[in-house]
Short mmCIF file of C-alpha atoms and ligand atoms in Angstrom, two decimals:
data_model
loop_
_atom_site.label_atom_id
_atom_site.label_comp_id
_atom_site.label_asym_id
_atom_site.label_seq_id
_atom_site.Cartn_x
_atom_site.Cartn_y
_atom_site.Cartn_z
CA MET R 1 89.30 101.31 106.06
CA THR R 2 86.31 101.15 105.04
CA SER R 3 86.20 101.17 100.68
CA LYS R 4 83.41 101.11 98.13
CA ASN R 5 84.39 101.50 94.45
CA ILE R 6 81.58 103.29 92.38
CA LEU R 7 80.99 103.37 88.91
CA CYS R 8 79.30 106.42 87.45
CA ASN R 9 78.67 107.28 84.15
CA GLY R 10 80.42 104.42 83.12
CA GLN R 11 83.55 106.27 84.84
CA ALA R 12 85.02 104.84 87.21
CA PHE R 13 86.17 106.74 90.32
CA GLU R 14 86.61 105.68 93.77
CA GLU R 15 84.87 107.22 97.01
CA TYR R 16 87.01 106.18 100.39
CA ILE R 17 85.35 106.83 103.71
CA PHE R 18 88.32 105.81 106.07
CA GLU R 19 88.09 103.85 109.67
CA ASN R 20 91.87 103.45 110.47
CA GLU R 21 94.26 105.82 109.55
CA PRO R 22 96.37 104.92 106.85
CA TYR R 23 99.62 104.24 106.74
CA TYR R 24 101.51 107.55 105.92
CA VAL R 25 104.96 108.76 106.91
CA PRO R 26 105.50 112.81 106.48
CA THR R 27 108.77 114.08 104.60
CA GLY R 28 108.46 117.74 105.33
CA ASN R 29 105.98 120.35 106.30
CA GLU R 30 103.06 118.91 104.15
CA ILE R 31 100.70 118.07 106.46
CA GLU R 32 100.71 121.16 108.23
CA ILE R 33 100.53 123.13 105.17
CA PHE R 34 97.33 121.02 103.49
CA THR R 35 96.28 121.37 107.33
CA ALA R 36 95.96 125.03 106.73
CA ALA R 37 95.05 125.15 103.39
CA TYR R 38 91.42 123.02 104.58
CA LYS R 39 90.44 125.44 106.89
CA ASN R 40 90.82 128.19 104.81
CA ASN R 41 89.38 126.71 101.96
CA LEU R 42 92.52 127.01 99.51
CA PRO R 43 92.62 124.36 96.76
CA VAL R 44 95.88 122.30 96.62
CA ASN R 45 98.28 120.46 93.89
CA LEU R 46 100.58 118.10 94.77
CA LYS R 47 103.45 118.19 92.73
CA GLY R 48 105.80 115.60 92.20
CA PRO R 49 106.86 112.07 90.62
CA THR R 50 104.62 109.10 90.04
CA GLY R 51 104.57 107.04 93.22
CA CYS R 52 106.21 109.32 96.15
CA GLY R 53 103.42 109.33 98.03
CA LYS R 54 101.10 111.50 97.08
CA THR R 55 97.90 109.67 96.89
CA ARG R 56 98.71 107.42 100.05
CA PHE R 57 99.22 111.17 101.65
CA MET R 58 95.42 112.09 100.70
CA GLU R 59 93.98 108.94 101.98
CA TYR R 60 96.24 110.14 105.46
CA MET R 61 94.55 113.42 105.28
CA ALA R 62 90.85 113.09 104.64
CA TYR R 63 91.22 110.05 107.78
CA HIS R 64 92.20 113.44 110.06
CA LEU R 65 90.14 115.81 108.78
CA ASN R 66 87.55 113.31 108.83
CA ARG R 67 86.03 113.34 105.33
CA PRO R 68 85.20 110.78 102.60
CA LEU R 69 87.67 111.44 99.85
CA ILE R 70 86.30 111.21 96.02
CA THR R 71 89.45 110.11 93.59
CA VAL R 72 88.95 110.64 89.96
CA ALA R 73 92.03 109.43 87.52
CA CYS R 74 91.86 111.76 84.94
CA HIS R 75 92.47 111.08 81.26
CA GLU R 76 92.11 112.76 78.16
CA ASP R 77 88.52 111.43 77.09
CA LEU R 78 87.39 112.83 80.58
CA THR R 79 84.87 115.25 79.96
CA ALA R 80 83.22 117.77 82.03
CA THR R 81 79.65 115.97 81.81
CA ASP R 82 81.65 113.10 83.37
CA LEU R 83 82.89 115.41 86.76
CA ILE R 84 79.54 117.05 86.84
CA GLY R 85 77.09 114.22 85.94
CA ARG R 86 74.40 113.78 83.43
CA PHE R 87 70.55 112.69 82.92
CA ILE R 88 70.44 108.50 82.61
CA ILE R 89 67.15 106.71 81.54
CA LYS R 90 66.23 104.61 84.17
CA GLY R 91 62.71 102.35 83.69
CA GLY R 92 61.08 104.49 81.39
CA ASP R 93 62.55 107.54 83.83
CA VAL R 94 64.49 110.24 83.03
CA GLU R 95 67.22 110.69 86.74
CA TRP R 96 69.89 113.27 86.97
CA ASN R 97 73.15 111.36 88.13
CA ASP R 98 75.73 113.00 90.51
CA GLY R 99 79.24 112.89 88.93
CA PRO R 100 81.80 112.91 91.34
CA LEU R 101 83.02 116.65 91.74
CA THR R 102 78.84 117.37 92.39
CA LYS R 103 78.92 114.40 94.54
CA ALA R 104 82.07 115.64 96.73
CA VAL R 105 80.49 119.23 96.86
CA LYS R 106 77.28 118.72 98.02
CA ASN R 107 78.71 115.65 100.85
CA GLY R 108 81.81 117.82 101.77
CA ALA R 109 83.95 115.31 100.74
CA ILE R 110 87.39 115.84 99.49
CA CYS R 111 87.32 115.51 95.99
CA TYR R 112 90.98 114.66 94.92
CA LEU R 113 92.21 115.06 90.42
CA ASP R 114 95.01 112.69 90.26
CA GLU R 115 97.12 113.21 87.09
CA VAL R 116 94.99 116.64 86.14
CA VAL R 117 97.40 117.51 83.34
CA GLU R 118 95.78 114.59 81.71
CA ALA R 119 92.76 116.05 81.08
CA ARG R 120 91.19 118.47 78.63
CA THR R 121 91.83 122.32 79.28
CA ASP R 122 87.79 122.57 78.45
CA THR R 123 87.05 119.77 81.18
CA LEU R 124 89.17 121.69 83.94
CA VAL R 125 87.48 125.19 83.23
CA VAL R 126 84.82 123.54 85.29
CA ILE R 127 86.63 123.55 88.30
CA HIS R 128 87.55 127.17 88.66
CA PRO R 129 84.62 128.96 90.09
CA LEU R 130 84.83 126.23 93.03
CA THR R 131 88.84 127.63 93.64
CA ASP R 132 87.88 131.12 94.48
CA GLU R 133 85.56 132.38 96.73
CA ARG R 134 82.79 131.94 95.38
CA ARG R 135 83.08 128.11 95.95
CA ILE R 136 80.31 127.30 93.44
CA LEU R 137 79.39 124.88 90.60
CA PRO R 138 77.14 125.50 87.68
CA ILE R 139 75.50 122.59 86.54
CA ASP R 140 73.79 123.82 83.45
CA LYS R 141 72.47 120.73 82.25
CA GLN R 142 69.99 121.06 85.80
CA GLY R 143 70.17 125.13 85.29
CA ILE R 144 71.14 125.21 89.05
CA VAL R 145 74.41 126.83 90.59
CA LEU R 146 75.64 124.56 94.00
CA LYS R 147 77.45 125.98 96.74
CA ALA R 148 79.90 123.80 97.85
CA LYS R 149 79.47 123.22 101.79
CA PRO R 150 81.73 124.33 103.75
CA GLU R 151 83.85 120.78 104.33
CA PHE R 152 84.54 120.40 100.77
CA MET R 153 87.54 120.76 99.71
CA LEU R 154 89.55 120.25 95.88
CA SER R 155 93.00 118.92 95.41
CA ILE R 156 95.14 118.24 92.44
CA SER R 157 98.61 116.12 91.84
CA TYR R 158 100.77 117.18 88.94
CA ASN R 159 104.17 115.86 87.77
CA PRO R 160 105.65 118.46 86.29
CA GLY R 161 108.76 115.83 85.05
CA TYR R 162 105.81 115.33 82.49
CA GLN R 163 105.54 118.68 81.68
CA SER R 164 105.48 119.52 77.55
CA VAL R 165 104.19 121.81 75.69
CA ILE R 166 101.16 119.80 74.38
CA LYS R 167 100.84 118.51 78.03
CA ASP R 168 101.26 121.83 80.75
CA LEU R 169 98.74 122.88 83.61
CA LYS R 170 97.45 126.34 82.10
CA GLN R 171 98.74 129.38 84.22
CA SER R 172 94.99 129.89 84.44
CA THR R 173 94.33 126.82 86.14
CA ARG R 174 97.48 126.39 88.47
CA GLN R 175 97.35 129.73 89.84
CA ARG R 176 94.36 128.93 91.34
CA PHE R 177 96.12 126.02 93.94
CA ILE R 178 98.72 126.60 96.18
CA ALA R 179 100.99 124.15 95.59
CA ILE R 180 102.94 121.54 97.86
CA GLU R 181 105.76 119.63 96.26
CA PHE R 182 106.83 115.90 96.73
CA ASN R 183 110.31 114.37 96.07
CA TYR R 184 111.08 110.64 96.83
CA PRO R 185 111.78 110.28 100.48
CA SER R 186 114.93 109.78 102.27
CA MET R 187 116.81 107.11 102.06
CA ASN R 188 116.25 105.99 106.25
CA THR R 189 112.34 107.42 105.71
CA GLU R 190 112.18 105.22 102.78
CA THR R 191 113.58 102.52 104.14
CA GLN R 192 111.06 102.41 107.08
CA ILE R 193 108.15 102.93 104.29
CA VAL R 194 109.61 99.83 102.07
CA ALA R 195 109.65 97.52 105.23
CA HIS R 196 106.59 98.45 106.67
CA GLU R 197 104.99 98.40 103.10
CA SER R 198 106.19 94.92 101.84
CA GLY R 199 107.31 93.33 104.98
CA VAL R 200 111.15 92.56 104.20
CA SER R 201 113.76 92.72 106.83
CA GLN R 202 115.04 96.90 107.29
CA ASN R 203 117.82 95.06 106.12
CA THR R 204 116.86 94.18 102.88
CA ALA R 205 114.65 97.29 102.64
CA HIS R 206 117.78 99.29 102.91
CA SER R 207 119.71 97.81 100.36
CA LEU R 208 116.47 98.14 97.74
CA VAL R 209 116.12 101.77 98.45
CA GLU R 210 120.00 102.17 98.05
CA ILE R 211 119.74 100.75 94.08
CA GLY R 212 116.74 102.92 94.04
CA HIS R 213 118.83 106.09 95.08
CA ARG R 214 121.47 105.40 92.81
CA ILE R 215 118.86 104.52 89.71
CA ARG R 216 117.88 107.92 90.00
CA ASN R 217 121.02 109.37 89.20
CA PHE R 218 120.80 107.89 86.12
CA LYS R 219 117.79 110.06 85.34
CA GLN R 220 120.14 112.83 84.04
CA HIS R 221 121.37 109.84 81.46
CA GLY R 222 118.48 109.50 79.53
CA LEU R 223 116.37 107.63 81.87
CA GLU R 224 113.06 109.60 81.68
CA GLU R 225 112.02 109.25 85.58
CA GLY R 226 114.00 107.99 88.53
CA ILE R 227 112.15 104.91 90.11
CA SER R 228 109.60 105.06 92.20
CA THR R 229 109.20 104.47 96.14
CA ARG R 230 106.44 102.18 94.51
CA LEU R 231 108.92 99.69 92.59
CA LEU R 232 110.88 99.48 95.24
CA ILE R 233 107.85 98.27 97.45
CA TYR R 234 107.05 95.38 94.71
CA ALA R 235 110.47 94.64 94.65
CA GLY R 236 110.27 93.98 98.08
CA LYS R 237 107.12 92.40 98.04
CA LEU R 238 108.53 89.84 95.39
CA ILE R 239 111.29 88.89 97.54
CA ASN R 240 109.29 88.50 100.47
CA GLU R 241 107.21 85.68 98.66
CA GLY R 242 110.78 84.22 97.90
CA ILE R 243 111.59 85.34 94.48
CA ALA R 244 115.11 85.54 94.46
CA PRO R 245 116.34 89.40 95.20
CA ASN R 246 118.20 89.84 91.94
CA THR R 247 114.97 87.91 89.84
CA ALA R 248 112.76 90.39 92.12
CA CYS R 249 115.08 93.70 91.08
CA ARG R 250 114.94 92.70 87.91
CA SER R 251 111.21 92.77 87.75
CA ALA R 252 110.67 95.62 89.72
CA MET R 253 113.09 97.91 89.05
CA ILE R 254 114.71 97.46 85.76
CA GLU R 255 112.17 96.05 83.44
CA PRO R 256 109.20 98.61 84.35
CA ILE R 257 111.41 101.93 83.88
CA THR R 258 113.13 101.11 80.81
CA ASP R 259 113.31 99.43 77.67
CA ASP R 260 116.82 100.74 76.58
CA PHE R 261 119.43 97.60 76.71
CA ASP R 262 122.40 99.75 77.86
CA LEU R 263 120.39 101.21 80.80
CA GLN R 264 119.30 98.13 81.70
CA MET R 265 122.70 96.86 82.21
CA SER R 266 123.62 99.72 83.96
CA ILE R 267 121.29 99.22 86.23
CA SER R 268 121.74 95.61 86.31
CA GLU R 269 125.72 96.62 87.27
CA ILE R 270 124.21 98.90 90.29
CA ILE R 271 122.08 95.83 91.50
CA SER R 272 124.61 93.55 91.96
CA ALA R 273 126.34 95.99 93.78
CA VAL R 274 124.64 96.30 96.05
CA LEU R 275 122.67 92.68 96.67
P1 ADP V 1 101.69 109.14 94.20
O1 ADP V 1 99.58 109.16 94.44
O2 ADP V 1 102.26 109.85 94.30
O3 ADP V 1 101.68 107.80 92.46
P2 ADP V 1 101.12 106.97 95.94
O4 ADP V 1 100.73 107.13 97.03
O5 ADP V 1 100.54 105.76 95.25
O6 ADP V 1 102.33 107.43 94.53
O7 ADP V 1 102.42 105.88 96.67
C1 ADP V 1 102.56 104.74 96.14
C2 ADP V 1 103.17 103.96 97.34
O8 ADP V 1 104.20 104.09 97.90
C3 ADP V 1 102.18 103.88 98.77
O9 ADP V 1 101.15 102.96 98.10
C4 ADP V 1 102.68 103.58 99.71
O10 ADP V 1 103.01 102.36 99.68
C5 ADP V 1 103.86 103.99 99.83
N1 ADP V 1 104.89 105.48 99.89
C6 ADP V 1 104.93 106.12 99.37
N2 ADP V 1 105.16 107.39 100.02
C7 ADP V 1 104.96 107.34 101.47
C8 ADP V 1 105.51 107.98 102.43
N3 ADP V 1 105.55 109.19 102.66
N4 ADP V 1 104.53 106.97 103.73
C9 ADP V 1 103.60 105.97 103.74
N5 ADP V 1 103.82 105.50 102.31
C10 ADP V 1 104.14 105.48 100.92
#
């Protein structure tokens, strides 16, 4: 993978061109749906909990569709200008600086707006004309309207678990995207992923995944969100470095997900029972 990180307008975004196939294990028919959406210029919403493979999937698809991937981590201070671009003063001259969305529209890249619900509604309005058959991006500051290249694609991610009245994706936005649901992989698939990504044996990976699956059952008992595949991999990486499994699990699978003492004790019991 070759990658370059670009700082633009003081706003960080990433642009990747993948030379090698990113490791991704499909968990359903997400590849077929995404490919069909791409062929038909349909924007896609990846719905699912944090750390379950959405970003890795985007990387995998960008590689297979042979497109650069421009990722924007959305947050509440993100403005439409940050996405589109602005005039900057450089050496006494005024110069236009494309934002990540404009760059993607011009270059036929895939633009991935991660955690889109974090962005303010007025910011998201700028993506609307890009998501229907017009596929245009008006740039008011330059007085131009850009037509997206045929290869351009817009994709967003959204975690329904964080949904609240204050922070939810408006229907007027969400009904512009087809949606693909992501969830934690099955035990066998997740074991394969954890072993591959962390370097631990299949046996150790299986134990970590078993702990993960049991912890996920706690969601109904006060845990805000199930434990992510990402954290299971972190536990594996610590174990691979020689950290005692119990300690590794505490640092990667208890402390990051809850501060509640009773929940911590219950998870600790699960870990001791499995390891
Ligand atoms: P998200 O974008 O959903 O928050 P990521 O794509 O960053 O999550 O996934 C976290 C990590 O979990 C990835 O870096 C990757 O190592 C691993 N992972 C999760 N799901 C898969 C999968 N299906 N195939 C390969 N790796 C995966």
